[in-house]
Amino acid sequence: MRALSQVKPALLFLLLVCGSATASPLADSVVRASPIDEVAAQYPAMMSQGIREGLKQSGRVEPFVANTISSVVSNAFSVAEIRAQVVEDLDRGLSDEQMNSVLAWYETPLAEKISRAEVAASSPAAWKEVEAGASALQDKYEGSERAKLFARFDRASRATESAVDTTIAVQLGLASAMAAFNGNKGPTFEQLQQKIENQRGMLRGMVAQQVYDGYLYTYQDFTSSELRDYIEFLESDAGSAFTRVVTNSIQRSITDPVESVGSQLVRFLNPG
């Protein structure tokens, strides 16, 4: 599970195929107002990096081959398609009243400030800062109201749940790459997939701490009162529906292409 270290929950929890031509302008406006566009844009690079580093650390392939495979992986994920799927799913999954409530929230000064913080925390440059500052932030907020609010935040945002799902998607991408590289000499993709799914409980324990570290880092400049206001939005009828639809939509958009990665790699590794 070495690629796990390359999956950054500071990005994963912020949050979150084509065919949105009939989606309402209201759903599109909600996506534009939220940080979804900018955060989702990080997903293809994140998936590619996780798989590239996992391949390199495995010692089974040369760095050049790992880099080339990661390019194939990156091209399998489309930011435009992820966005289109989110817009379409919001249009189908939320009422106009709910979407107007979400839009009203994201147009508030607090929501705009939170969105900027979440986008900043999703950038690759922030990942090392999260890891480097984790211990200090844990000590600083131990026993504080901010620390106690995390359980509510995690439930309402589906943070750890989404992080585990995306971690598994990266692991499946790595498994697909390794199965293609090994040919008939190793476990099949289906066998590797089952093995990864069996480790979901272990992954949750490992990811949960990273999600907490990301939470402390991302919202460190917000007061406890501001965090409570944000959590109350996430717990509201509209906020809860929005979070559920967005996280499910993004997870499907990044999981569905994984199996196709293997067939593309087979053609790449065995031309002709």
Tab-separated table of N, CA and C in Angstrom, residues 60-156:
chain	number	residue	atom	x	y	z
A	60	ARG	N	9.590	-2.421	-9.251
A	60	ARG	CA	9.294	-3.392	-10.306
A	60	ARG	C	9.463	-2.813	-11.704
A	61	VAL	N	9.485	-1.497	-11.804
A	61	VAL	CA	9.600	-0.871	-13.119
A	61	VAL	C	10.642	0.232	-13.077
A	62	GLU	N	11.196	0.545	-14.235
A	62	GLU	CA	12.147	1.640	-14.335
A	62	GLU	C	11.413	2.978	-14.179
A	63	PRO	N	12.106	3.994	-13.632
A	63	PRO	CA	11.454	5.312	-13.453
A	63	PRO	C	10.827	5.849	-14.728
A	64	PHE	N	11.513	5.647	-15.876
A	64	PHE	CA	10.956	6.151	-17.134
A	64	PHE	C	9.628	5.487	-17.448
A	65	VAL	N	9.557	4.184	-17.237
A	65	VAL	CA	8.317	3.458	-17.502
A	65	VAL	C	7.223	3.921	-16.541
A	66	ALA	N	7.593	4.122	-15.258
A	66	ALA	CA	6.618	4.601	-14.275
A	66	ALA	C	6.061	5.964	-14.674
A	67	ASN	N	6.928	6.836	-15.160
A	67	ASN	CA	6.483	8.166	-15.594
A	67	ASN	C	5.547	8.076	-16.793
A	68	THR	N	5.883	7.181	-17.727
A	68	THR	CA	5.049	7.018	-18.920
A	68	THR	C	3.685	6.451	-18.548
A	69	ILE	N	3.693	5.451	-17.657
A	69	ILE	CA	2.427	4.863	-17.208
A	69	ILE	C	1.570	5.908	-16.510
A	70	SER	N	2.200	6.761	-15.707
A	70	SER	CA	1.440	7.787	-14.988
A	70	SER	C	0.796	8.764	-15.965
A	71	SER	N	1.432	8.998	-17.101
A	71	SER	CA	0.845	9.869	-18.119
A	71	SER	C	-0.412	9.237	-18.707
A	72	VAL	N	-0.347	7.918	-18.940
A	72	VAL	CA	-1.521	7.199	-19.441
A	72	VAL	C	-2.663	7.322	-18.439
A	73	VAL	N	-2.314	7.163	-17.158
A	73	VAL	CA	-3.311	7.259	-16.094
A	73	VAL	C	-3.929	8.650	-16.063
A	74	SER	N	-3.082	9.668	-16.116
A	74	SER	CA	-3.575	11.041	-16.057
A	74	SER	C	-4.558	11.333	-17.182
A	75	ASN	N	-4.270	10.819	-18.371
A	75	ASN	CA	-5.131	11.064	-19.525
A	75	ASN	C	-6.466	10.329	-19.440
A	76	ALA	N	-6.544	9.357	-18.533
A	76	ALA	CA	-7.788	8.602	-18.384
A	76	ALA	C	-8.826	9.388	-17.583
A	77	PHE	N	-8.390	10.442	-16.898
A	77	PHE	CA	-9.295	11.222	-16.066
A	77	PHE	C	-9.443	12.624	-16.642
A	78	SER	N	-10.665	13.038	-16.851
A	78	SER	CA	-10.954	14.334	-17.456
A	78	SER	C	-11.609	15.265	-16.446
A	79	VAL	N	-10.979	16.412	-16.206
A	79	VAL	CA	-11.556	17.408	-15.308
A	79	VAL	C	-12.905	17.880	-15.832
A	80	ALA	N	-12.996	18.070	-17.149
A	80	ALA	CA	-14.253	18.529	-17.751
A	80	ALA	C	-15.372	17.516	-17.519
A	81	GLU	N	-15.029	16.219	-17.614
A	81	GLU	CA	-16.050	15.194	-17.411
A	81	GLU	C	-16.448	15.095	-15.946
A	82	ILE	N	-15.479	15.252	-15.045
A	82	ILE	CA	-15.797	15.240	-13.617
A	82	ILE	C	-16.769	16.377	-13.306
A	83	ARG	N	-16.461	17.571	-13.825
A	83	ARG	CA	-17.315	18.726	-13.577
A	83	ARG	C	-18.707	18.521	-14.173
A	84	ALA	N	-18.749	18.029	-15.408
A	84	ALA	CA	-20.035	17.810	-16.073
A	84	ALA	C	-20.893	16.823	-15.298
A	85	GLN	N	-20.254	15.794	-14.751
A	85	GLN	CA	-21.003	14.798	-13.982
A	85	GLN	C	-21.566	15.408	-12.710
A	86	VAL	N	-20.766	16.246	-12.041
A	86	VAL	CA	-21.232	16.900	-10.810
A	86	VAL	C	-22.433	17.792	-11.107
A	87	VAL	N	-22.351	18.600	-12.171
A	87	VAL	CA	-23.458	19.496	-12.530
A	87	VAL	C	-24.723	18.693	-12.815
A	88	GLU	N	-24.569	17.632	-13.599
A	88	GLU	CA	-25.732	16.813	-13.940
A	88	GLU	C	-26.340	16.159	-12.706
A	89	ASP	N	-25.492	15.632	-11.824
A	89	ASP	CA	-25.997	14.957	-10.630
A	89	ASP	C	-26.659	15.933	-9.663
A	90	LEU	N	-26.123	17.150	-9.558
A	90	LEU	CA	-26.769	18.159	-8.719
A	90	LEU	C	-28.142	18.512	-9.278
A	91	ASP	N	-28.225	18.635	-10.580
A	91	ASP	CA	-29.492	18.966	-11.227
A	91	ASP	C	-30.541	17.895	-10.944
A	92	ARG	N	-30.103	16.649	-10.935
A	92	ARG	CA	-31.028	15.534	-10.702
A	92	ARG	C	-31.295	15.282	-9.219
A	93	GLY	N	-30.274	15.543	-8.388
A	93	GLY	CA	-30.363	15.134	-6.994
A	93	GLY	C	-30.845	16.174	-6.009
A	94	LEU	N	-30.842	17.451	-6.386
A	94	LEU	CA	-31.261	18.519	-5.489
A	94	LEU	C	-32.435	19.287	-6.092
A	95	SER	N	-33.306	19.754	-5.236
A	95	SER	CA	-34.402	20.602	-5.691
A	95	SER	C	-33.873	22.009	-5.938
A	96	ASP	N	-34.651	22.807	-6.655
A	96	ASP	CA	-34.248	24.199	-6.878
A	96	ASP	C	-34.106	24.932	-5.546
A	97	GLU	N	-34.976	24.610	-4.610
A	97	GLU	CA	-34.909	25.261	-3.293
A	97	GLU	C	-33.596	24.924	-2.596
A	98	GLN	N	-33.199	23.665	-2.649
A	98	GLN	CA	-31.937	23.259	-2.027
A	98	GLN	C	-30.754	23.923	-2.717
A	99	MET	N	-30.770	23.947	-4.047
A	99	MET	CA	-29.651	24.563	-4.765
A	99	MET	C	-29.571	26.064	-4.502
A	100	ASN	N	-30.721	26.725	-4.375
A	100	ASN	CA	-30.705	28.147	-4.051
A	100	ASN	C	-30.141	28.386	-2.654
A	101	SER	N	-30.418	27.476	-1.728
A	101	SER	CA	-29.863	27.592	-0.372
A	101	SER	C	-28.343	27.427	-0.392
A	102	VAL	N	-27.870	26.444	-1.176
A	102	VAL	CA	-26.423	26.227	-1.290
A	102	VAL	C	-25.763	27.432	-1.945
A	103	LEU	N	-26.383	27.939	-2.997
A	103	LEU	CA	-25.841	29.106	-3.701
A	103	LEU	C	-25.782	30.315	-2.771
A	104	ALA	N	-26.809	30.506	-1.974
A	104	ALA	CA	-26.834	31.631	-1.034
A	104	ALA	C	-25.712	31.514	-0.014
A	105	TRP	N	-25.444	30.292	0.446
A	105	TRP	CA	-24.349	30.081	1.400
A	105	TRP	C	-23.003	30.434	0.777
A	106	TYR	N	-22.751	29.936	-0.427
A	106	TYR	CA	-21.443	30.153	-1.058
A	106	TYR	C	-21.222	31.605	-1.490
A	107	GLU	N	-22.261	32.401	-1.464
A	107	GLU	CA	-22.107	33.813	-1.785
A	107	GLU	C	-21.874	34.676	-0.542
A	108	THR	N	-21.829	34.043	0.650
A	108	THR	CA	-21.554	34.789	1.873
A	108	THR	C	-20.049	35.015	2.024
A	109	PRO	N	-19.638	36.063	2.723
A	109	PRO	CA	-18.205	36.318	2.940
A	109	PRO	C	-17.491	35.140	3.616
A	110	LEU	N	-18.134	34.506	4.586
A	110	LEU	CA	-17.503	33.375	5.280
A	110	LEU	C	-17.267	32.219	4.314
A	111	ALA	N	-18.265	31.898	3.513
A	111	ALA	CA	-18.119	30.786	2.565
A	111	ALA	C	-17.033	31.085	1.544
A	112	GLU	N	-16.949	32.328	1.096
A	112	GLU	CA	-15.898	32.698	0.145
A	112	GLU	C	-14.526	32.539	0.777
A	113	LYS	N	-14.405	32.908	2.051
A	113	LYS	CA	-13.136	32.765	2.767
A	113	LYS	C	-12.777	31.284	2.932
A	114	ILE	N	-13.770	30.477	3.268
A	114	ILE	CA	-13.543	29.039	3.425
A	114	ILE	C	-13.146	28.416	2.089
A	115	SER	N	-13.806	28.816	1.025
A	115	SER	CA	-13.483	28.275	-0.296
A	115	SER	C	-12.042	28.572	-0.677
A	116	ARG	N	-11.586	29.792	-0.400
A	116	ARG	CA	-10.190	30.143	-0.706
A	116	ARG	C	-9.224	29.274	0.093
A	117	ALA	N	-9.556	29.033	1.355
A	117	ALA	CA	-8.689	28.201	2.198
A	117	ALA	C	-8.660	26.760	1.698
A	118	GLU	N	-9.800	26.243	1.264
A	118	GLU	CA	-9.865	24.870	0.790
A	118	GLU	C	-9.112	24.693	-0.530
A	119	VAL	N	-9.248	25.663	-1.407
A	119	VAL	CA	-8.513	25.594	-2.671
A	119	VAL	C	-7.014	25.660	-2.415
A	120	ALA	N	-6.586	26.551	-1.527
A	120	ALA	CA	-5.160	26.668	-1.206
A	120	ALA	C	-4.627	25.370	-0.614
A	121	ALA	N	-5.405	24.740	0.248
A	121	ALA	CA	-4.973	23.499	0.890
A	121	ALA	C	-4.943	22.331	-0.085
A	122	SER	N	-5.645	22.462	-1.207
A	122	SER	CA	-5.681	21.372	-2.192
A	122	SER	C	-4.506	21.417	-3.157
A	123	SER	N	-3.716	22.465	-3.103
A	123	SER	CA	-2.594	22.579	-4.033
A	123	SER	C	-1.449	21.660	-3.613
A	124	PRO	N	-0.711	21.110	-4.580
A	124	PRO	CA	0.418	20.231	-4.244
A	124	PRO	C	1.422	20.881	-3.295
A	125	ALA	N	1.596	22.199	-3.404
A	125	ALA	CA	2.560	22.886	-2.546
A	125	ALA	C	2.172	22.810	-1.080
A	126	ALA	N	0.871	22.662	-0.804
A	126	ALA	CA	0.411	22.631	0.584
A	126	ALA	C	0.568	21.260	1.229
A	127	TRP	N	0.704	20.202	0.413
A	127	TRP	CA	0.723	18.857	0.977
A	127	TRP	C	1.877	18.649	1.961
A	128	LYS	N	3.051	19.114	1.573
A	128	LYS	CA	4.200	18.953	2.464
A	128	LYS	C	4.043	19.795	3.713
A	129	GLU	N	3.408	20.955	3.586
A	129	GLU	CA	3.178	21.801	4.754
A	129	GLU	C	2.239	21.112	5.743
A	130	VAL	N	1.234	20.434	5.243
A	130	VAL	CA	0.307	19.706	6.110
A	130	VAL	C	1.058	18.650	6.912
A	131	GLU	N	1.890	17.879	6.218
A	131	GLU	CA	2.639	16.814	6.880
A	131	GLU	C	3.649	17.383	7.873
A	132	ALA	N	4.349	18.446	7.460
A	132	ALA	CA	5.394	19.012	8.322
A	132	ALA	C	4.820	19.661	9.572
A	133	GLY	N	3.632	20.254	9.451
A	133	GLY	CA	3.063	20.973	10.589
A	133	GLY	C	2.062	20.186	11.396
A	134	ALA	N	1.845	18.924	11.041
A	134	ALA	CA	0.799	18.131	11.685
A	134	ALA	C	1.009	17.997	13.192
A	135	SER	N	2.188	17.626	13.594
A	135	SER	CA	2.449	17.389	15.014
A	135	SER	C	2.236	18.653	15.841
A	136	ALA	N	2.725	19.780	15.338
A	136	ALA	CA	2.581	21.043	16.070
A	136	ALA	C	1.112	21.435	16.201
A	137	LEU	N	0.344	21.254	15.145
A	137	LEU	CA	-1.079	21.610	15.197
A	137	LEU	C	-1.848	20.658	16.114
A	138	GLN	N	-1.474	19.394	16.126
A	138	GLN	CA	-2.123	18.437	17.034
A	138	GLN	C	-1.905	18.858	18.482
A	139	ASP	N	-0.684	19.230	18.804
A	139	ASP	CA	-0.375	19.666	20.174
A	139	ASP	C	-1.103	20.965	20.511
A	140	LYS	N	-1.129	21.884	19.570
A	140	LYS	CA	-1.740	23.192	19.795
A	140	LYS	C	-3.227	23.084	20.100
A	141	TYR	N	-3.918	22.209	19.400
A	141	TYR	CA	-5.370	22.138	19.535
A	141	TYR	C	-5.866	20.942	20.351
A	142	GLU	N	-4.970	20.220	20.982
A	142	GLU	CA	-5.379	19.062	21.781
A	142	GLU	C	-6.377	19.484	22.861
A	143	GLY	N	-7.531	18.813	22.889
A	143	GLY	CA	-8.544	19.099	23.897
A	143	GLY	C	-9.358	20.349	23.643
A	144	SER	N	-9.108	21.048	22.562
A	144	SER	CA	-9.795	22.306	22.269
A	144	SER	C	-11.163	22.057	21.647
A	145	GLU	N	-11.972	23.132	21.596
A	145	GLU	CA	-13.271	23.021	20.947
A	145	GLU	C	-13.103	22.677	19.470
A	146	ARG	N	-12.055	23.233	18.841
A	146	ARG	CA	-11.783	22.950	17.432
A	146	ARG	C	-11.577	21.443	17.214
A	147	ALA	N	-10.826	20.828	18.114
A	147	ALA	CA	-10.584	19.390	18.001
A	147	ALA	C	-11.882	18.614	18.190
A	148	LYS	N	-12.709	19.074	19.129
A	148	LYS	CA	-13.964	18.380	19.398
A	148	LYS	C	-14.959	18.540	18.258
A	149	LEU	N	-14.841	19.633	17.510
A	149	LEU	CA	-15.743	19.859	16.386
A	149	LEU	C	-15.438	18.948	15.199
A	150	PHE	N	-14.255	18.331	15.205
A	150	PHE	CA	-13.859	17.535	14.041
A	150	PHE	C	-14.815	16.380	13.777
A	151	ALA	N	-15.294	15.715	14.825
A	151	ALA	CA	-16.183	14.565	14.615
A	151	ALA	C	-17.440	14.998	13.853
A	152	ARG	N	-17.997	16.149	14.223
A	152	ARG	CA	-19.169	16.660	13.507
A	152	ARG	C	-18.804	17.016	12.075
A	153	PHE	N	-17.678	17.689	11.922
A	153	PHE	CA	-17.232	18.069	10.577
A	153	PHE	C	-17.039	16.833	9.702
A	154	ASP	N	-16.404	15.817	10.258
A	154	ASP	CA	-16.094	14.619	9.487
A	154	ASP	C	-17.370	13.924	9.023
A	155	ARG	N	-18.352	13.821	9.912
A	155	ARG	CA	-19.619	13.196	9.532
A	155	ARG	C	-20.342	14.017	8.468
A	156	ALA	N	-20.408	15.332	8.697
A	156	ALA	CA	-21.169	16.190	7.792
A	156	ALA	C	-20.520	16.322	6.422
